mmCIF file of C-alpha atoms in Angstrom:
data_model
loop_
_atom_site.group_PDB
_atom_site.id
_atom_site.type_symbol
_atom_site.label_atom_id
_atom_site.label_comp_id
_atom_site.label_asym_id
_atom_site.label_seq_id
_atom_site.Cartn_x
_atom_site.Cartn_y
_atom_site.Cartn_z
ATOM 1 C CA UNK H 25 -169.524 -31.991 35.036
ATOM 2 C CA UNK H 26 -169.552 -31.645 31.590
ATOM 3 C CA UNK H 27 -170.740 -28.893 29.829
ATOM 4 C CA UNK H 28 -171.355 -27.463 26.043
ATOM 5 C CA UNK H 29 -168.762 -25.012 25.013
ATOM 6 C CA UNK H 30 -167.774 -22.885 22.255
ATOM 7 C CA UNK H 31 -168.019 -25.158 18.691
ATOM 8 C CA UNK H 32 -164.888 -23.408 16.848
ATOM 9 C CA UNK H 33 -161.513 -23.312 17.349
ATOM 10 C CA UNK H 34 -158.119 -21.524 16.029
ATOM 11 C CA UNK H 35 -155.362 -22.447 13.429
ATOM 12 C CA UNK H 36 -152.593 -22.713 16.240
ATOM 13 C CA UNK H 37 -155.055 -25.179 18.330
ATOM 14 C CA UNK H 38 -156.248 -27.285 15.577
ATOM 15 C CA UNK H 39 -152.048 -27.795 14.427
ATOM 16 C CA UNK H 40 -152.241 -28.531 17.766
ATOM 17 C CA UNK H 41 -154.538 -31.214 17.867
ATOM 18 C CA UNK H 42 -152.691 -33.280 14.978
ATOM 19 C CA UNK H 43 -149.736 -33.271 15.975
ATOM 20 C CA UNK H 44 -151.276 -34.983 19.742
ATOM 21 C CA UNK H 45 -152.837 -37.351 16.715
ATOM 22 C CA UNK H 46 -149.520 -38.272 15.927
ATOM 23 C CA UNK H 47 -148.471 -39.215 19.688
ATOM 24 C CA UNK H 48 -150.868 -40.548 21.216
ATOM 25 C CA UNK H 49 -150.775 -41.754 24.603
ATOM 26 C CA UNK H 50 -148.999 -44.456 26.026
ATOM 27 C CA UNK H 51 -148.561 -43.704 29.631
ATOM 28 C CA UNK H 52 -150.712 -46.790 30.614
ATOM 29 C CA UNK H 53 -149.444 -50.496 30.200
ATOM 30 C CA UNK H 54 -149.931 -52.149 26.668
ATOM 31 C CA UNK H 55 -152.048 -55.542 27.392
ATOM 32 C CA UNK H 56 -152.964 -55.930 23.781
ATOM 33 C CA UNK H 57 -150.326 -58.729 23.713
ATOM 34 C CA UNK H 58 -152.016 -60.492 25.949
ATOM 35 C CA UNK H 59 -155.790 -62.425 24.325
ATOM 36 C CA UNK H 60 -157.645 -61.693 27.258
ATOM 37 C CA UNK H 61 -158.043 -65.207 29.396
ATOM 38 C CA UNK H 62 -154.026 -65.178 29.719
ATOM 39 C CA UNK H 63 -154.314 -61.656 31.206
ATOM 40 C CA UNK H 64 -152.510 -60.844 34.327
ATOM 41 C CA UNK H 65 -154.620 -58.765 36.803
ATOM 42 C CA UNK H 66 -151.908 -57.780 39.574
ATOM 43 C CA UNK H 67 -149.778 -57.027 36.594
ATOM 44 C CA UNK H 68 -151.546 -53.601 36.803
ATOM 45 C CA UNK H 69 -151.640 -53.169 40.954
ATOM 46 C CA UNK H 70 -150.623 -50.104 41.848
ATOM 47 C CA UNK H 71 -151.578 -48.930 45.950
ATOM 48 C CA UNK H 72 -153.803 -46.137 46.454
ATOM 49 C CA UNK H 73 -153.922 -43.362 48.903
ATOM 50 C CA UNK H 74 -157.075 -42.886 51.173
ATOM 51 C CA UNK H 75 -157.813 -40.285 49.450
ATOM 52 C CA UNK H 76 -156.595 -41.180 45.358
ATOM 53 C CA UNK H 77 -159.399 -44.366 46.558
ATOM 54 C CA UNK H 78 -162.234 -41.557 47.364
ATOM 55 C CA UNK H 79 -161.779 -39.641 43.836
ATOM 56 C CA UNK H 80 -162.230 -43.004 42.422
ATOM 57 C CA UNK H 81 -165.225 -44.058 44.544
ATOM 58 C CA UNK H 82 -166.774 -40.925 44.007
ATOM 59 C CA UNK H 83 -166.402 -41.091 40.375
ATOM 60 C CA UNK H 84 -167.278 -44.893 40.006
ATOM 61 C CA UNK H 85 -170.414 -44.521 42.612
ATOM 62 C CA UNK H 86 -172.268 -42.545 39.366
ATOM 63 C CA UNK H 87 -171.879 -45.481 37.359
ATOM 64 C CA UNK H 88 -174.342 -48.932 36.249
ATOM 65 C CA UNK H 89 -171.258 -50.369 35.610
ATOM 66 C CA UNK H 90 -170.065 -50.159 39.301
ATOM 67 C CA UNK H 91 -173.484 -50.720 40.845
ATOM 68 C CA UNK H 92 -173.592 -54.376 42.039
ATOM 69 C CA UNK H 93 -169.764 -54.243 42.608
ATOM 70 C CA UNK H 94 -169.045 -56.117 46.029
ATOM 71 C CA UNK H 95 -166.456 -54.990 48.317
ATOM 72 C CA UNK H 96 -163.740 -57.256 47.532
ATOM 73 C CA UNK H 97 -164.203 -56.283 43.564
ATOM 74 C CA UNK H 98 -164.017 -53.148 44.930
ATOM 75 C CA UNK H 99 -160.614 -52.931 46.093
ATOM 76 C CA UNK H 100 -159.413 -54.653 43.459
ATOM 77 C CA UNK H 101 -160.980 -52.041 40.612
ATOM 78 C CA UNK H 102 -158.788 -49.256 43.231
ATOM 79 C CA UNK H 103 -155.875 -51.580 42.602
ATOM 80 C CA UNK H 104 -156.396 -52.132 38.806
ATOM 81 C CA UNK H 105 -156.928 -48.587 38.745
ATOM 82 C CA UNK H 106 -153.720 -46.961 36.124
ATOM 83 C CA UNK H 107 -152.049 -43.837 37.092
ATOM 84 C CA UNK H 108 -152.244 -41.501 33.395
ATOM 85 C CA UNK H 109 -150.300 -38.124 33.741
ATOM 86 C CA UNK H 110 -150.950 -35.998 30.695
ATOM 87 C CA UNK H 111 -150.043 -33.399 28.953
ATOM 88 C CA UNK H 112 -151.849 -29.862 27.627
ATOM 89 C CA UNK H 113 -152.662 -30.981 24.232
ATOM 90 C CA UNK H 114 -152.335 -34.973 24.767
ATOM 91 C CA UNK H 115 -155.122 -36.693 23.010
ATOM 92 C CA UNK H 116 -155.982 -39.046 25.141
ATOM 93 C CA UNK H 117 -159.067 -40.885 22.933
ATOM 94 C CA UNK H 118 -159.912 -40.715 19.439
ATOM 95 C CA UNK H 119 -162.737 -41.093 17.569
ATOM 96 C CA UNK H 120 -163.223 -43.958 15.614
ATOM 97 C CA UNK H 121 -160.825 -45.909 17.043
ATOM 98 C CA UNK H 122 -161.913 -49.299 19.125
ATOM 99 C CA UNK H 123 -161.568 -48.178 22.851
ATOM 100 C CA UNK H 124 -160.643 -50.241 25.398
ATOM 101 C CA UNK H 125 -160.165 -47.944 28.722
ATOM 102 C CA UNK H 126 -162.607 -46.130 30.883
ATOM 103 C CA UNK H 127 -161.229 -42.799 32.227
ATOM 104 C CA UNK H 128 -161.797 -40.744 36.098
ATOM 105 C CA UNK H 129 -161.001 -37.392 35.674
ATOM 106 C CA UNK H 130 -158.667 -37.223 38.646
ATOM 107 C CA UNK H 131 -156.915 -33.000 37.800
ATOM 108 C CA UNK H 132 -157.633 -31.392 34.944
ATOM 109 C CA UNK H 133 -159.528 -30.234 32.338
ATOM 110 C CA UNK H 134 -160.583 -31.912 28.691
ATOM 111 C CA UNK H 135 -162.579 -31.488 25.381
ATOM 112 C CA UNK H 136 -164.538 -33.297 23.795
ATOM 113 C CA UNK H 137 -164.739 -33.158 19.615
ATOM 114 C CA UNK H 138 -166.693 -34.593 17.384
ATOM 115 C CA UNK H 139 -166.551 -35.019 13.716
ATOM 116 C CA UNK H 140 -169.480 -35.260 11.605
ATOM 117 C CA UNK H 141 -169.258 -39.156 9.725
ATOM 118 C CA UNK H 142 -168.934 -37.894 6.430
ATOM 119 C CA UNK H 143 -165.753 -36.100 7.547
ATOM 120 C CA UNK H 144 -164.061 -38.624 9.358
ATOM 121 C CA UNK H 145 -161.860 -39.499 6.390
ATOM 122 C CA UNK H 146 -160.549 -36.248 6.295
ATOM 123 C CA UNK H 147 -156.400 -34.998 6.971
ATOM 124 C CA UNK H 148 -156.992 -32.371 9.538
ATOM 125 C CA UNK H 149 -160.247 -33.422 10.277
ATOM 126 C CA UNK H 150 -160.579 -31.864 14.632
ATOM 127 C CA UNK H 151 -164.422 -31.415 15.386
ATOM 128 C CA UNK H 152 -166.100 -29.108 17.289
ATOM 129 C CA UNK H 153 -165.813 -29.321 20.633
ATOM 130 C CA UNK H 154 -169.150 -30.373 22.448
ATOM 131 C CA UNK H 155 -168.260 -30.832 26.234
ATOM 132 C CA UNK H 156 -165.507 -30.362 28.650
ATOM 133 C CA UNK H 157 -165.043 -32.719 31.553
ATOM 134 C CA UNK H 158 -163.217 -30.935 34.469
ATOM 135 C CA UNK H 159 -161.643 -32.515 37.691
ATOM 136 C CA UNK H 160 -160.327 -31.010 40.483
ATOM 137 C CA UNK H 161 -159.935 -32.887 44.111
ATOM 138 C CA UNK H 162 -160.252 -29.344 45.798
ATOM 139 C CA UNK H 163 -163.734 -29.141 44.397
ATOM 140 C CA UNK H 164 -164.145 -33.243 44.983
ATOM 141 C CA UNK H 165 -165.338 -33.482 41.516
ATOM 142 C CA UNK H 166 -164.356 -36.258 38.893
ATOM 143 C CA UNK H 167 -166.206 -36.959 35.829
ATOM 144 C CA UNK H 168 -165.670 -40.432 33.998
ATOM 145 C CA UNK H 169 -165.660 -41.431 30.458
ATOM 146 C CA UNK H 170 -165.244 -44.323 28.081
ATOM 147 C CA UNK H 171 -167.635 -47.043 29.776
ATOM 148 C CA UNK H 172 -168.855 -48.665 26.872
ATOM 149 C CA UNK H 173 -165.640 -49.633 26.721
ATOM 150 C CA UNK H 174 -165.163 -52.281 29.417
ATOM 151 C CA UNK H 175 -168.328 -53.616 28.023
ATOM 152 C CA UNK H 176 -167.382 -54.076 24.375
ATOM 153 C CA UNK H 177 -164.640 -53.173 21.549
ATOM 154 C CA UNK H 178 -166.185 -50.803 19.691
ATOM 155 C CA UNK H 179 -164.867 -47.538 17.857
ATOM 156 C CA UNK H 180 -165.281 -44.252 20.157
ATOM 157 C CA UNK H 181 -167.990 -41.290 19.534
ATOM 158 C CA UNK H 182 -165.675 -38.277 20.037
ATOM 159 C CA UNK H 183 -162.436 -37.498 20.597
ATOM 160 C CA UNK H 184 -161.068 -35.964 24.133
ATOM 161 C CA UNK H 185 -158.359 -34.026 23.791
ATOM 162 C CA UNK H 186 -155.964 -32.533 26.928
ATOM 163 C CA UNK H 187 -156.621 -28.693 27.833
ATOM 164 C CA UNK H 188 -154.240 -28.820 30.705
ATOM 165 C CA UNK H 189 -151.732 -30.531 32.116
ATOM 166 C CA UNK H 190 -153.211 -33.062 34.722
ATOM 167 C CA UNK H 191 -154.045 -36.659 35.494
ATOM 168 C CA UNK H 192 -156.501 -39.490 34.559
ATOM 169 C CA UNK H 193 -157.158 -42.691 36.447
ATOM 170 C CA UNK H 194 -157.502 -45.580 33.541
ATOM 171 C CA UNK H 195 -159.049 -48.877 34.173
ATOM 172 C CA UNK H 196 -158.516 -51.674 31.088
ATOM 173 C CA UNK H 197 -161.562 -53.958 30.179
ATOM 174 C CA UNK H 198 -159.849 -57.044 30.221
ATOM 175 C CA UNK H 199 -158.791 -55.750 34.340
ATOM 176 C CA UNK H 200 -162.704 -55.257 34.591
ATOM 177 C CA UNK H 201 -163.761 -58.208 32.935
ATOM 178 C CA UNK H 202 -161.259 -60.302 35.295
ATOM 179 C CA UNK H 203 -162.389 -58.551 38.668
ATOM 180 C CA UNK H 204 -165.738 -59.750 38.028
ATOM 181 C CA UNK H 205 -165.306 -63.435 36.820
ATOM 182 C CA UNK H 206 -162.511 -63.657 38.994
ATOM 183 C CA UNK H 207 -164.819 -62.434 42.563
ATOM 184 C CA UNK H 208 -167.724 -64.869 41.324
ATOM 185 C CA UNK H 209 -165.311 -67.435 40.777
ATOM 186 C CA UNK H 210 -164.356 -66.443 44.490
ATOM 187 C CA UNK H 211 -167.968 -66.959 45.456
ATOM 188 C CA UNK H 212 -168.064 -70.736 43.805
ATOM 189 C CA UNK H 213 -164.832 -71.624 45.579
ATOM 190 C CA UNK H 214 -166.441 -71.273 48.915
ATOM 191 C CA UNK H 215 -168.938 -73.543 47.776
ATOM 192 C CA UNK H 216 -166.605 -76.317 46.712
ATOM 193 C CA UNK H 217 -164.265 -75.658 49.418
ATOM 194 C CA UNK H 218 -167.033 -76.201 52.124
ATOM 195 C CA UNK H 219 -167.985 -79.915 50.438
ATOM 196 C CA UNK H 220 -164.290 -81.110 51.391
ATOM 197 C CA UNK H 221 -164.609 -82.844 54.788
ATOM 198 C CA UNK H 222 -161.659 -80.604 56.504
ATOM 199 C CA UNK H 223 -163.515 -77.381 55.936
ATOM 200 C CA UNK H 224 -167.298 -79.059 56.671
ATOM 201 C CA UNK H 225 -166.754 -77.077 59.924
ATOM 202 C CA UNK H 226 -165.646 -73.886 58.790
ATOM 203 C CA UNK H 227 -167.844 -70.611 58.881
ATOM 204 C CA UNK H 228 -168.650 -68.344 56.046
ATOM 205 C CA UNK H 229 -166.304 -66.138 57.488
ATOM 206 C CA UNK H 230 -163.334 -68.535 56.924
ATOM 207 C CA UNK H 231 -164.375 -70.477 54.707
ATOM 208 C CA UNK H 232 -163.991 -66.879 52.655
ATOM 209 C CA UNK H 233 -160.998 -66.070 53.962
ATOM 210 C CA UNK H 234 -159.556 -69.472 52.304
ATOM 211 C CA UNK H 235 -161.144 -68.678 48.629
ATOM 212 C CA UNK H 236 -159.417 -65.024 49.117
ATOM 213 C CA UNK H 237 -155.811 -66.835 49.302
ATOM 214 C CA UNK H 238 -156.650 -69.071 46.236
ATOM 215 C CA UNK H 239 -154.092 -69.117 43.133
ATOM 216 C CA UNK H 240 -155.114 -70.037 39.456
ATOM 217 C CA UNK H 241 -152.559 -72.637 37.788
ATOM 218 C CA UNK H 242 -152.872 -73.416 34.187
ATOM 219 C CA UNK H 243 -151.959 -76.798 32.746
ATOM 220 C CA UNK H 244 -151.535 -78.358 29.626
ATOM 221 C CA UNK H 245 -153.094 -81.957 28.433
ATOM 222 C CA UNK H 246 -150.763 -84.904 29.602
ATOM 223 C CA UNK H 247 -149.331 -82.908 32.619
ATOM 224 C CA UNK H 248 -148.328 -84.429 35.670
ATOM 225 C CA UNK H 249 -150.077 -82.072 38.170
ATOM 226 C CA UNK H 250 -149.199 -84.569 41.471
ATOM 227 C CA UNK H 251 -147.270 -87.300 41.283
ATOM 228 C CA UNK H 252 -147.836 -90.003 44.475
ATOM 229 C CA UNK H 253 -144.817 -90.341 47.221
ATOM 230 C CA UNK H 254 -144.234 -86.855 46.840
ATOM 231 C CA UNK H 255 -144.298 -84.646 49.575
ATOM 232 C CA UNK H 256 -146.343 -82.053 49.302
ATOM 233 C CA UNK H 257 -147.836 -77.989 50.056
ATOM 234 C CA UNK H 258 -151.431 -77.499 48.137
ATOM 235 C CA UNK H 259 -154.314 -78.569 47.588
ATOM 236 C CA UNK H 260 -156.135 -77.991 44.102
ATOM 237 C CA UNK H 261 -159.824 -77.617 42.866
ATOM 238 C CA UNK H 262 -160.666 -78.356 39.124
ATOM 239 C CA UNK H 263 -162.255 -74.722 38.117
ATOM 240 C CA UNK H 264 -165.221 -75.171 34.657
ATOM 241 C CA UNK H 265 -163.866 -76.611 31.563
ATOM 242 C CA UNK H 266 -160.861 -79.244 33.231
ATOM 243 C CA UNK H 267 -160.807 -82.530 33.585
ATOM 244 C CA UNK H 268 -158.025 -84.560 34.933
ATOM 245 C CA UNK H 269 -156.820 -88.375 35.705
ATOM 246 C CA UNK H 270 -157.047 -89.457 39.315
ATOM 247 C CA UNK H 271 -154.408 -92.569 40.253
ATOM 248 C CA UNK H 272 -154.021 -94.322 42.838
ATOM 249 C CA UNK H 273 -151.898 -97.353 43.974
ATOM 250 C CA UNK H 274 -153.124 -99.756 46.522
ATOM 251 C CA UNK H 275 -150.457 -102.108 49.062
ATOM 252 C CA UNK H 276 -151.022 -105.260 47.412
ATOM 253 C CA UNK H 277 -150.382 -102.611 43.927
ATOM 254 C CA UNK H 278 -153.358 -102.435 41.839
ATOM 255 C CA UNK H 279 -154.285 -99.226 40.698
ATOM 256 C CA UNK H 280 -157.395 -96.935 41.216
ATOM 257 C CA UNK H 281 -158.410 -94.975 38.675
ATOM 258 C CA UNK H 282 -161.031 -91.748 39.283
ATOM 259 C CA UNK H 283 -161.873 -89.023 36.074
ATOM 260 C CA UNK H 284 -161.781 -85.918 38.287
ATOM 261 C CA UNK H 285 -163.634 -82.940 36.360
ATOM 262 C CA UNK H 286 -165.319 -79.578 37.252
ATOM 263 C CA UNK H 287 -165.878 -78.989 41.199
ATOM 264 C CA UNK H 288 -163.465 -81.795 41.854
ATOM 265 C CA UNK H 289 -160.662 -82.139 44.118
ATOM 266 C CA UNK H 290 -157.683 -83.400 44.964
ATOM 267 C CA UNK H 291 -154.542 -83.054 46.951
ATOM 268 C CA UNK H 292 -155.977 -82.193 49.955
ATOM 269 C CA UNK H 293 -154.721 -85.022 52.401
ATOM 270 C CA UNK H 294 -150.942 -82.735 52.241
ATOM 271 C CA UNK H 295 -152.904 -80.610 54.472
ATOM 272 C CA UNK H 296 -154.133 -82.905 57.394
ATOM 273 C CA UNK H 297 -150.615 -83.105 59.116
ATOM 274 C CA UNK H 298 -147.098 -82.236 59.611
ATOM 275 C CA UNK H 299 -144.785 -81.554 57.364
ATOM 276 C CA UNK H 300 -144.124 -84.593 55.348
ATOM 277 C CA UNK H 301 -147.554 -85.075 54.156
ATOM 278 C CA UNK H 302 -147.402 -87.220 50.475
ATOM 279 C CA UNK H 303 -149.886 -87.002 47.868
ATOM 280 C CA UNK H 304 -151.869 -90.125 47.936
ATOM 281 C CA UNK H 305 -152.228 -90.328 44.145
ATOM 282 C CA UNK H 306 -151.015 -89.717 40.876
ATOM 283 C CA UNK H 307 -152.904 -86.805 39.291
ATOM 284 C CA UNK H 308 -152.784 -86.239 35.076
ATOM 285 C CA UNK H 309 -154.813 -83.521 33.598
ATOM 286 C CA UNK H 310 -156.519 -85.272 30.694
ATOM 287 C CA UNK H 311 -157.170 -81.538 29.085
ATOM 288 C CA UNK H 312 -156.118 -77.985 29.000
ATOM 289 C CA UNK H 313 -156.846 -76.907 32.426
ATOM 290 C CA UNK H 314 -157.345 -74.633 35.109
ATOM 291 C CA UNK H 315 -157.279 -75.046 38.688
ATOM 292 C CA UNK H 316 -157.261 -73.560 42.057
ATOM 293 C CA UNK H 317 -155.043 -73.911 44.830
ATOM 294 C CA UNK H 318 -154.532 -73.816 48.130
ATOM 295 C CA UNK H 319 -151.341 -73.440 50.251
ATOM 296 C CA UNK H 320 -151.149 -75.456 53.364
ATOM 297 C CA UNK H 321 -149.509 -72.961 54.992
ATOM 298 C CA UNK H 322 -152.646 -70.336 54.299
ATOM 299 C CA UNK H 323 -155.013 -73.162 55.122
ATOM 300 C CA UNK H 324 -152.291 -73.435 58.745
ATOM 301 C CA UNK H 325 -152.818 -69.320 58.731
ATOM 302 C CA UNK H 326 -156.868 -69.649 58.410
ATOM 303 C CA UNK H 327 -156.886 -72.628 61.118
ATOM 304 C CA UNK H 328 -154.752 -71.123 63.493
ATOM 305 C CA UNK H 329 -157.083 -68.148 63.972
ATOM 306 C CA UNK H 330 -159.892 -70.821 64.108
ATOM 307 C CA UNK H 331 -157.934 -72.140 66.926
ATOM 308 C CA UNK H 332 -157.974 -69.219 69.515
ATOM 309 C CA UNK H 333 -161.988 -69.235 68.770
ATOM 310 C CA UNK H 334 -162.880 -73.032 69.152
ATOM 311 C CA UNK H 335 -161.411 -76.713 68.049
ATOM 312 C CA UNK H 336 -161.769 -77.305 64.022
ATOM 313 C CA UNK H 337 -161.939 -80.962 63.332
ATOM 314 C CA UNK H 338 -158.636 -80.993 61.524
ATOM 315 C CA UNK H 339 -155.263 -82.356 62.724
#
């Protein structure tokens, strides 16, 4: 836990901190090259041991930011936490810079230093040490800092400097927002799947399993998403803001057209039978849009487990 400590420092330590400012940590991935909407959450995923998960869980349990997350969201947060080895003297956070990460101390000792606003512009200002965070797996102590960075971009109120070698877990704001948003979308996806004939008899657990298999696909205006007559392996759910046009040709050659918007779906016919199932319409994006896609193989996997328990209405 944090505690007050001395407020002065030696000239030697002052010079060390100045050197650290010139070598800010780059041991976590730079995602600022991406717009938040294009950020790929899975690009940050790393598997964690049970001990590492326990350390992270212990730290986030006390944070209001994580109090209402689901078990699935918690697992995604474990995966998205970036391991960040640090060296003594390393500058983790610089006061006045805009923050984008939340940190958990796995191991190590970290000073919190604050420079008065009147001296922020002064070269060499290092401020007073007001707290120390100490993390230890042995003592099951895992303090955290930088939580507000998960909510919005704002200048850091203090600098954080490593006083020993150690390890931090870092969670980027983009990753946190993506976890919250994707899980909310998956809940909506379950409701959407329930409306589709082939899934109407599925239990809540089965719908949840289907929703967990959904992948995101983005399309630009005028992109042809599926072609009538093509053999297909996926169906599509239209997400908010999206719209597309579905055109089907009848046996007499006439065409029927349907506009699909948020909550609409298409391509479900290829999930029903054998490998030669073909799309029965051509669907074209009418604006920039995003869909959830469900692959035939994932649907079959869920259906196979259901058949062991009882029949479904899917051939």
